[in-house]
Amino acid sequence: MKITPSDIADVLIIEPQVFRDERGFFYESFNERRFEELTGLQPRFVQDNHSQSVRNVVRGLHYQVGQAAQGKLIRVVAGTIFDVVVDLRRGSPSFGRAACIELSADNQRQLWIPPGFAHGFLVTSERADCIYKTTGYWSPADERTLLWNDPALAIDWPLRGAPIVSAKDQAGTPLAQAEVFS
Ligand SMILES: Cc1cn([C@H]2C[C@H](O)[C@@H](COP(=O)(O)OP(=O)(O)O[C@H]3O[C@H](C)C(=O)[C@H](O)[C@H]3O)O2)c(=O)[nH]c1=O
């Protein structure tokens, strides 16, 4: 397993050790001891999620506030996504900055997103299945949506035509008005 920082230091790109043979491949998609050894972090994951989306879907940018803030460990098991995280930690030198990483079933990369970040993605394949662990339970009352195409975020989404976006996400909050983490 190899772990490298993304463009935002605390957001980590994880590349698992993949064992391939004539049958296919095997890799440990999560190993708590190894994760802690390599990151020094001890996240307690309480929920596993699976979302499937078709090409040109944008989901996000979502986050939960207060005690419901979630760390996320995400990977893609089918297709490809343009994954985006935005630093919403007010004291951070990268506050308001977006980091964009391609995650796919082919590159088998995972992303560790600490609490304090908004998260979303664009599907750039026919379909994408995202599997992710969270360190906090879903809490609708504490969920916030950052406007995915807020010009202040300057995210260069590789769109092919108008994306498919939920009404909730179309009504996202611009960064300037967003509830952030102190
Ligand atoms: C997030 C969540 C949703 N739901 C229910 C609520 C809705 O009836 C349905 C779809 O929810 P939503 O449209 O919020 O799903 P996404 O747009 O994929 O939300 C996710 O999008 C971005 C990419 C994230 O990083 C978050 O994990 C999460 O907010 O699933 C649940 O039952 N549990 C949950 O944990």
XYZ file of N, CA and C and ligand atoms in Angstrom:
581
model
N 0.868 -1.201 0.000
C 0.000 0.000 0.000
C 0.891 1.234 0.000
N 0.570 2.201 -0.884
C 1.329 3.451 -0.959
C 0.380 4.601 -0.669
N 0.834 5.530 0.164
C -0.022 6.671 0.503
C 0.716 7.958 0.170
N 0.069 8.816 -0.628
C 0.683 10.102 -0.992
C -0.345 11.215 -0.772
N 0.128 12.385 -0.330
C -0.809 13.498 -0.171
C -1.335 13.957 -1.532
N -2.562 14.449 -1.539
C -3.097 15.078 -2.763
C -2.593 16.532 -2.785
N -3.223 17.361 -3.596
C -2.855 18.799 -3.622
C -3.182 19.485 -2.297
N -4.003 18.828 -1.485
C -4.276 19.331 -0.128
C -3.723 18.290 0.843
N -2.772 18.699 1.665
C -1.930 17.753 2.415
C -2.714 16.688 3.173
N -3.806 17.049 3.816
C -4.497 16.073 4.680
C -5.387 15.108 3.898
N -5.580 15.380 2.616
C -6.389 14.481 1.767
C -5.408 13.515 1.104
N -5.584 12.228 1.401
C -4.551 11.250 1.034
C -4.998 10.329 -0.093
N -4.099 10.108 -1.036
C -4.345 9.164 -2.135
C -3.705 7.839 -1.735
N -4.506 6.792 -1.727
C -4.040 5.476 -1.280
C -4.018 4.524 -2.476
N -2.870 3.908 -2.713
C -2.766 2.923 -3.797
C -2.456 1.560 -3.185
N -3.458 0.668 -3.209
C -3.293 -0.635 -2.536
C -2.318 -1.541 -3.286
N -1.774 -2.520 -2.585
C -0.954 -3.537 -3.248
C -1.911 -4.561 -3.869
N -1.831 -4.662 -5.199
C -2.773 -5.511 -5.932
C -2.041 -6.782 -6.358
N -2.616 -7.935 -6.052
C -2.022 -9.224 -6.416
C -2.757 -9.770 -7.630
N -2.058 -9.862 -8.750
C -2.690 -10.315 -9.990
C -2.140 -11.687 -10.375
N -3.032 -12.506 -10.918
C -2.593 -13.783 -11.493
C -3.561 -14.140 -12.613
N -3.412 -15.361 -13.110
C -4.221 -15.719 -14.300
C -5.725 -15.687 -13.997
N -6.086 -15.680 -12.684
C -7.527 -15.673 -12.329
C -8.091 -14.249 -12.343
N -7.223 -13.272 -12.075
C -7.702 -11.902 -11.915
C -6.835 -11.172 -10.916
N -7.486 -10.524 -9.905
C -6.680 -9.803 -8.908
C -7.305 -9.946 -7.528
N -6.458 -9.648 -6.515
C -6.926 -9.567 -5.121
C -6.218 -8.409 -4.445
N -6.962 -7.601 -3.680
C -6.267 -6.657 -2.805
C -7.120 -6.412 -1.572
N -6.440 -6.084 -0.501
C -7.117 -5.723 0.727
C -7.644 -4.289 0.549
N -8.948 -4.125 0.501
C -9.503 -2.783 0.259
C -9.453 -1.928 1.527
N -9.355 -2.547 2.685
C -9.106 -1.789 3.911
C -8.465 -2.705 4.931
N -7.420 -2.210 5.580
C -6.763 -2.938 6.662
C -6.465 -1.930 7.746
N -7.183 -2.010 8.852
C -7.111 -0.966 9.887
C -5.691 -0.770 10.387
N -5.015 -1.876 10.680
C -3.645 -1.781 11.231
C -2.717 -1.091 10.226
N -2.806 -1.490 8.976
C -1.935 -0.919 7.925
C -2.257 0.559 7.719
N -3.537 0.879 7.732
C -3.958 2.273 7.541
C -3.374 3.137 8.658
N -3.490 2.634 9.894
C -2.969 3.408 11.028
C -1.448 3.521 10.966
N -0.769 2.414 10.585
C 0.703 2.449 10.488
C 1.154 3.519 9.498
N 0.452 3.608 8.360
C 0.916 4.491 7.269
C 0.427 5.927 7.403
N -0.675 6.117 8.129
C -1.212 7.496 8.204
C -1.094 8.080 9.614
N -0.943 7.204 10.615
C -0.971 7.676 12.002
C -2.381 8.017 12.461
N -3.362 7.690 11.610
C -4.759 8.020 11.929
C -5.476 6.770 12.429
N -6.462 6.969 13.264
C -7.254 5.846 13.792
C -8.735 6.137 13.606
N -9.167 6.226 12.337
C -10.586 6.518 12.104
C -11.438 5.347 12.566
N -12.587 5.643 13.082
C -13.548 4.585 13.444
C -14.681 4.670 12.426
N -14.669 3.756 11.449
C -15.703 3.775 10.414
C -16.971 3.119 10.947
N -18.092 3.774 10.732
C -19.361 3.265 11.268
C -20.370 2.970 10.163
N -20.067 3.388 8.940
C -21.048 3.194 7.863
C -20.328 2.939 6.554
N -20.849 1.985 5.773
C -20.366 1.742 4.409
C -21.465 2.185 3.451
N -21.077 2.899 2.416
C -22.055 3.365 1.418
C -21.681 2.840 0.038
N -22.687 2.734 -0.812
C -22.480 2.335 -2.206
C -23.419 3.195 -3.034
N -22.841 4.012 -3.941
C -23.716 4.745 -4.864
C -23.331 4.394 -6.292
N -24.356 4.281 -7.123
C -24.145 4.016 -8.565
C -24.724 5.203 -9.335
N -23.947 5.672 -10.306
C -24.392 6.846 -11.071
C -24.070 6.637 -12.531
N -24.854 7.265 -13.391
C -24.612 7.171 -14.838
C -23.721 8.332 -15.268
N -23.255 8.241 -16.529
C -22.345 9.263 -17.049
C -22.930 10.666 -16.884
N -22.075 11.587 -16.539
C -22.399 13.014 -16.449
C -23.212 13.393 -15.207
N -23.344 12.440 -14.295
C -23.951 12.799 -13.002
C -22.908 13.537 -12.169
N -23.374 14.619 -11.525
C -22.588 15.269 -10.464
C -23.322 15.047 -9.153
N -22.628 14.487 -8.177
C -23.169 14.385 -6.819
C -22.323 15.276 -5.910
N -23.002 16.094 -5.089
C -22.253 16.928 -4.138
C -22.378 18.397 -4.478
N -21.621 19.114 -3.817
C -20.554 18.857 -2.879
C -21.150 18.839 -1.475
N -21.043 17.647 -0.837
C -21.731 17.461 0.444
C -20.759 17.379 1.629
N -21.291 17.754 2.788
C -20.550 17.589 4.042
C -21.548 17.668 5.186
N -21.140 17.174 6.322
C -21.973 17.258 7.528
C -21.217 18.098 8.547
N -21.930 18.894 9.315
C -21.299 19.839 10.248
C -21.394 19.339 11.693
N -20.645 20.021 12.541
C -20.685 19.745 13.977
C -20.204 18.342 14.310
N -20.877 17.754 15.306
C -20.495 16.402 15.745
C -20.760 15.361 14.665
N -21.541 15.723 13.667
C -21.870 14.763 12.608
C -20.869 14.796 11.455
N -19.834 15.623 11.572
C -18.825 15.704 10.493
C -18.247 14.318 10.211
N -18.053 14.014 8.927
C -17.634 12.679 8.525
C -16.263 12.686 7.844
N -15.429 11.732 8.231
C -14.280 11.379 7.400
C -14.756 10.333 6.404
N -14.176 10.280 5.203
C -14.616 9.324 4.186
C -13.412 8.666 3.538
N -13.575 7.350 3.306
C -12.559 6.587 2.570
C -13.270 6.010 1.361
N -12.968 6.584 0.180
C -13.770 6.283 -1.007
C -12.949 5.559 -2.065
N -13.587 4.627 -2.781
C -12.974 3.996 -3.956
C -14.051 3.727 -4.992
N -13.607 3.478 -6.212
C -14.529 3.208 -7.323
C -14.308 1.769 -7.770
N -15.385 0.989 -7.821
C -15.255 -0.427 -8.185
C -15.756 -0.709 -9.602
N -16.375 0.302 -10.215
C -16.750 0.175 -11.631
C -16.780 1.582 -12.206
N -16.142 1.778 -13.340
C -16.165 3.074 -14.011
C -15.111 4.029 -13.485
N -15.384 5.333 -13.732
C -14.408 6.386 -13.443
C -15.127 7.641 -12.957
N -14.570 8.274 -11.931
C -15.116 9.564 -11.485
C -14.010 10.602 -11.386
N -14.445 11.850 -11.580
C -13.594 13.025 -11.302
C -14.004 13.453 -9.909
N -13.185 13.100 -8.953
C -13.538 13.319 -7.549
C -13.019 14.665 -7.086
N -13.826 15.360 -6.276
C -13.483 16.723 -5.850
C -13.699 16.868 -4.348
N -12.697 17.422 -3.685
C -12.866 17.777 -2.274
C -12.547 19.266 -2.130
N -13.252 19.941 -1.228
C -13.007 21.374 -0.977
C -12.758 21.548 0.519
N -11.649 22.220 0.829
C -11.261 22.446 2.225
C -12.152 23.539 2.837
N -12.932 23.161 3.843
C -13.832 24.125 4.510
C -13.394 24.383 5.944
N -12.110 24.133 6.224
C -11.606 24.347 7.600
C -11.080 25.773 7.658
N -11.783 26.641 8.350
C -11.483 28.077 8.300
C -10.003 28.379 8.558
N -9.361 27.689 9.471
C -7.971 28.019 9.802
C -6.956 27.417 8.846
N -7.418 26.664 7.865
C -6.490 25.931 6.995
C -5.868 26.846 5.937
N -4.566 26.641 5.638
C -3.935 27.429 4.564
C -4.570 27.130 3.195
N -5.253 26.001 3.101
C -5.901 25.662 1.809
C -7.410 25.864 1.892
N -7.858 26.727 2.820
C -9.306 26.985 2.931
C -9.875 27.443 1.586
N -10.981 26.807 1.184
C -11.642 27.205 -0.065
C -11.024 26.597 -1.304
N -9.940 25.854 -1.131
C -9.269 25.268 -2.277
C -9.897 23.896 -2.611
N -9.982 23.601 -3.888
C -10.486 22.295 -4.349
C -9.302 21.440 -4.789
N -9.364 20.158 -4.442
C -8.411 19.181 -4.976
C -9.225 18.187 -5.800
N -8.723 17.873 -7.006
C -9.458 17.002 -7.924
C -8.596 15.782 -8.244
N -9.199 14.611 -8.108
C -8.436 13.365 -8.315
C -9.302 12.390 -9.098
N -8.735 11.743 -10.123
C -9.489 10.724 -10.835
C -9.400 9.404 -10.081
N -10.560 8.859 -9.750
C -10.635 7.545 -9.113
C -11.347 6.615 -10.090
N -10.834 5.396 -10.227
C -11.470 4.484 -11.183
C -11.246 3.041 -10.771
N -12.063 2.165 -11.361
C -11.879 0.727 -11.130
C -10.521 0.306 -11.690
N -10.043 1.029 -12.710
C -8.739 0.689 -13.305
C -7.566 1.120 -12.427
N -7.618 2.361 -11.924
C -6.439 2.810 -11.127
C -6.515 2.332 -9.688
N -7.690 1.842 -9.274
C -7.858 1.224 -7.944
C -7.396 2.139 -6.814
N -7.318 3.454 -7.106
C -6.940 4.409 -6.067
C -8.090 4.600 -5.087
N -7.717 4.892 -3.844
C -8.696 5.285 -2.835
C -8.327 6.687 -2.354
N -9.309 7.356 -1.759
C -9.069 8.705 -1.254
C -9.546 8.768 0.196
N -8.665 9.252 1.070
C -9.051 9.526 2.464
C -9.343 11.009 2.574
N -10.583 11.311 2.946
C -11.034 12.698 3.080
C -11.367 12.934 4.559
N -10.589 13.743 5.255
C -10.864 13.956 6.683
C -12.150 14.765 6.868
N -12.685 14.795 8.074
C -13.786 15.718 8.363
C -13.308 17.148 8.079
N -14.235 17.995 7.623
C -13.868 19.384 7.340
C -13.853 19.709 5.857
N -14.198 18.695 5.053
C -14.159 18.875 3.600
C -15.532 18.615 2.988
N -15.850 19.391 1.950
C -17.002 19.049 1.116
C -16.520 18.058 0.071
N -17.391 17.150 -0.338
C -16.997 16.084 -1.265
C -18.052 15.902 -2.334
N -17.575 15.669 -3.550
C -18.487 15.350 -4.646
C -17.710 14.768 -5.807
N -18.430 14.420 -6.864
C -17.759 13.876 -8.046
C -18.630 13.986 -9.285
N -17.956 13.893 -10.426
C -18.592 13.815 -11.745
C -18.259 12.444 -12.319
N -19.252 11.763 -12.874
C -19.015 10.452 -13.488
C -18.573 10.659 -14.943
N -17.415 10.106 -15.287
C -16.870 10.298 -16.644
C -16.839 8.987 -17.437
N -17.511 7.984 -16.921
C -17.667 6.705 -17.649
C -19.169 6.464 -17.806
N -19.531 5.373 -18.499
C -20.971 5.111 -18.721
C -21.707 4.962 -17.403
N -20.982 4.380 -16.430
C -21.583 4.165 -15.119
C -20.445 4.124 -14.108
N -20.703 4.503 -12.882
C -19.652 4.414 -11.849
C -20.288 3.958 -10.541
N -19.607 2.992 -9.929
C -20.035 2.509 -8.610
C -19.002 2.953 -7.582
N -19.438 3.780 -6.645
C -18.557 4.295 -5.589
C -18.893 3.609 -4.266
N -17.847 3.103 -3.639
C -17.991 2.432 -2.345
C -17.214 3.270 -1.342
N -17.846 3.656 -0.220
C -17.050 4.426 0.735
C -17.495 4.213 2.172
N -16.530 4.309 3.033
C -16.710 4.174 4.477
C -16.767 5.586 5.055
N -17.604 5.760 6.092
C -17.649 7.077 6.753
C -17.422 6.900 8.249
N -16.846 7.941 8.861
C -16.561 7.878 10.302
C -17.709 8.421 11.127
N -18.763 8.878 10.453
C -19.946 9.347 11.184
C -21.188 8.872 10.461
N -22.289 8.735 11.231
C -23.544 8.298 10.610
C -24.152 9.439 9.801
N -24.938 9.054 8.816
C -25.687 10.053 8.063
C -26.595 10.830 9.020
N -26.569 12.152 8.881
C -27.400 12.991 9.750
C -27.993 14.095 8.879
N -29.200 13.833 8.324
C -29.774 14.810 7.371
C -29.831 16.232 7.924
N -30.107 16.350 9.233
C -30.229 17.705 9.816
C -28.893 18.440 9.782
N -27.805 17.673 9.750
C -26.478 18.298 9.784
C -25.799 18.317 8.409
N -26.537 17.875 7.385
C -25.949 17.800 6.046
C -26.018 19.170 5.365
N -24.924 19.547 4.700
C -24.894 20.821 3.951
C -24.427 20.525 2.530
N -24.834 21.399 1.603
C -24.430 21.252 0.203
C -23.760 22.524 -0.278
N -22.497 22.369 -0.705
C -21.744 23.499 -1.281
C -22.038 23.498 -2.784
N -22.294 24.655 -3.338
C -22.680 24.718 -4.765
C -21.549 24.207 -5.656
N -21.853 23.159 -6.377
C -20.812 22.405 -7.112
C -20.125 23.274 -8.172
N -20.845 24.230 -8.734
C -20.247 25.059 -9.814
C -20.103 26.513 -9.380
N -19.884 26.720 -8.099
C -19.613 28.074 -7.589
C -18.322 28.599 -8.231
N -18.385 29.706 -8.943
C -17.171 30.215 -9.618
C -16.008 30.440 -8.646
N -16.342 30.694 -7.387
C -15.276 30.948 -6.391
C -14.414 29.705 -6.150
N -14.955 28.530 -6.491
C -14.203 27.278 -6.300
C -13.303 26.980 -7.492
N -13.629 27.580 -8.628
C -12.791 27.426 -9.849
C -12.486 25.953 -10.129
N -13.522 25.116 -10.045
C -13.336 23.687 -10.344
C -13.537 23.485 -11.848
N -12.529 22.904 -12.492
C -12.601 22.697 -13.943
C -13.182 21.310 -14.215
N -14.506 21.205 -14.028
C -15.189 19.910 -14.216
C -15.070 19.481 -15.685
N -14.649 18.267 -15.972
C -14.569 17.812 -17.383
C -15.957 17.407 -17.889
N -16.832 18.391 -17.979
C -18.225 18.106 -18.352
C -18.349 17.786 -19.842
N -19.294 16.911 -20.136
C -19.690 16.687 -21.539
C -21.168 17.030 -21.615
N -21.457 18.316 -21.856
C -22.852 18.745 -21.853
C -23.315 18.999 -20.431
N -24.603 19.351 -20.333
C -25.169 19.702 -19.022
C -25.188 18.453 -18.144
N -24.698 18.566 -16.916
C -24.673 17.393 -16.033
C -26.038 17.078 -15.457
N -26.166 15.877 -14.932
C -27.380 15.457 -14.217
C -27.136 15.746 -12.735
N -27.885 16.692 -12.183
C -27.658 17.164 -10.805
C -28.992 17.151 -10.066
N -28.990 16.648 -8.837
C -30.247 16.607 -8.060
C -30.684 18.032 -7.728
N -31.975 18.166 -7.435
C -32.507 19.500 -7.085
C -31.777 20.035 -5.852
N -31.522 19.143 -4.922
C -30.797 19.558 -3.693
C -29.437 20.140 -4.065
N -28.740 19.507 -4.982
C -27.387 19.958 -5.320
C -27.431 21.214 -6.190
N -28.471 21.341 -7.010
C -28.611 22.568 -7.810
C -28.828 23.785 -6.897
N -29.364 23.509 -5.706
C -29.657 24.597 -4.750
C -28.543 24.740 -3.724
N -27.356 24.262 -4.062
C -26.231 24.340 -3.113
C -25.873 25.768 -2.749
N -25.118 25.907 -1.657
C -24.732 27.220 -1.133
C -23.357 27.633 -1.663
N -23.230 28.854 -2.136
C -21.893 29.320 -2.560
C -20.935 29.360 -1.376
N -19.671 29.225 -1.632
C -18.644 29.205 -0.582
C -18.773 30.410 0.344
N -19.044 31.577 -0.226
C -19.065 32.806 0.592
C -20.142 32.752 1.673
N -21.210 31.985 1.424
C -22.299 31.884 2.406
C -22.334 30.534 3.132
N -21.375 29.674 2.814
C -21.447 28.294 3.332
C -21.061 28.232 4.814
N -21.687 27.319 5.525
C -21.311 27.026 6.923
C -20.005 26.237 6.873
N -18.981 26.732 7.586
C -17.664 26.094 7.502
C -17.233 25.619 8.886
N -16.032 25.038 8.931
C -15.530 24.438 10.166
C -14.535 25.396 10.823
N -14.779 25.738 12.065
C -13.852 26.696 12.726
C -12.636 25.940 13.264
C -25.811 10.086 2.117
C -26.941 9.178 2.499
C -28.149 9.216 1.833
N -29.152 8.375 2.197
C -30.411 8.419 1.431
C -31.075 9.784 1.339
C -31.715 9.795 -0.025
O -33.021 9.221 0.052
C -30.835 8.869 -0.867
C -29.883 9.615 -1.775
O -29.203 10.576 -0.995
P -28.319 11.687 -1.668
O -29.025 12.219 -2.884
O -27.906 12.683 -0.606
O -27.062 10.827 -2.148
P -25.675 11.439 -2.672
O -25.934 12.656 -3.523
O -24.929 10.318 -3.241
O -24.958 11.894 -1.339
C -23.584 11.621 -1.129
O -22.899 12.440 -2.037
C -21.574 12.818 -1.752
C -20.711 12.386 -2.920
C -21.000 12.406 -0.473
O -19.776 12.474 -0.269
C -21.868 11.989 0.630
O -21.428 10.733 1.114
C -23.312 11.892 0.325
O -23.898 13.127 0.696
O -30.085 8.082 0.083
C -29.028 7.474 3.234
O -29.961 6.709 3.558
N -27.836 7.443 3.922
C -26.786 8.258 3.596
O -25.712 8.160 4.240
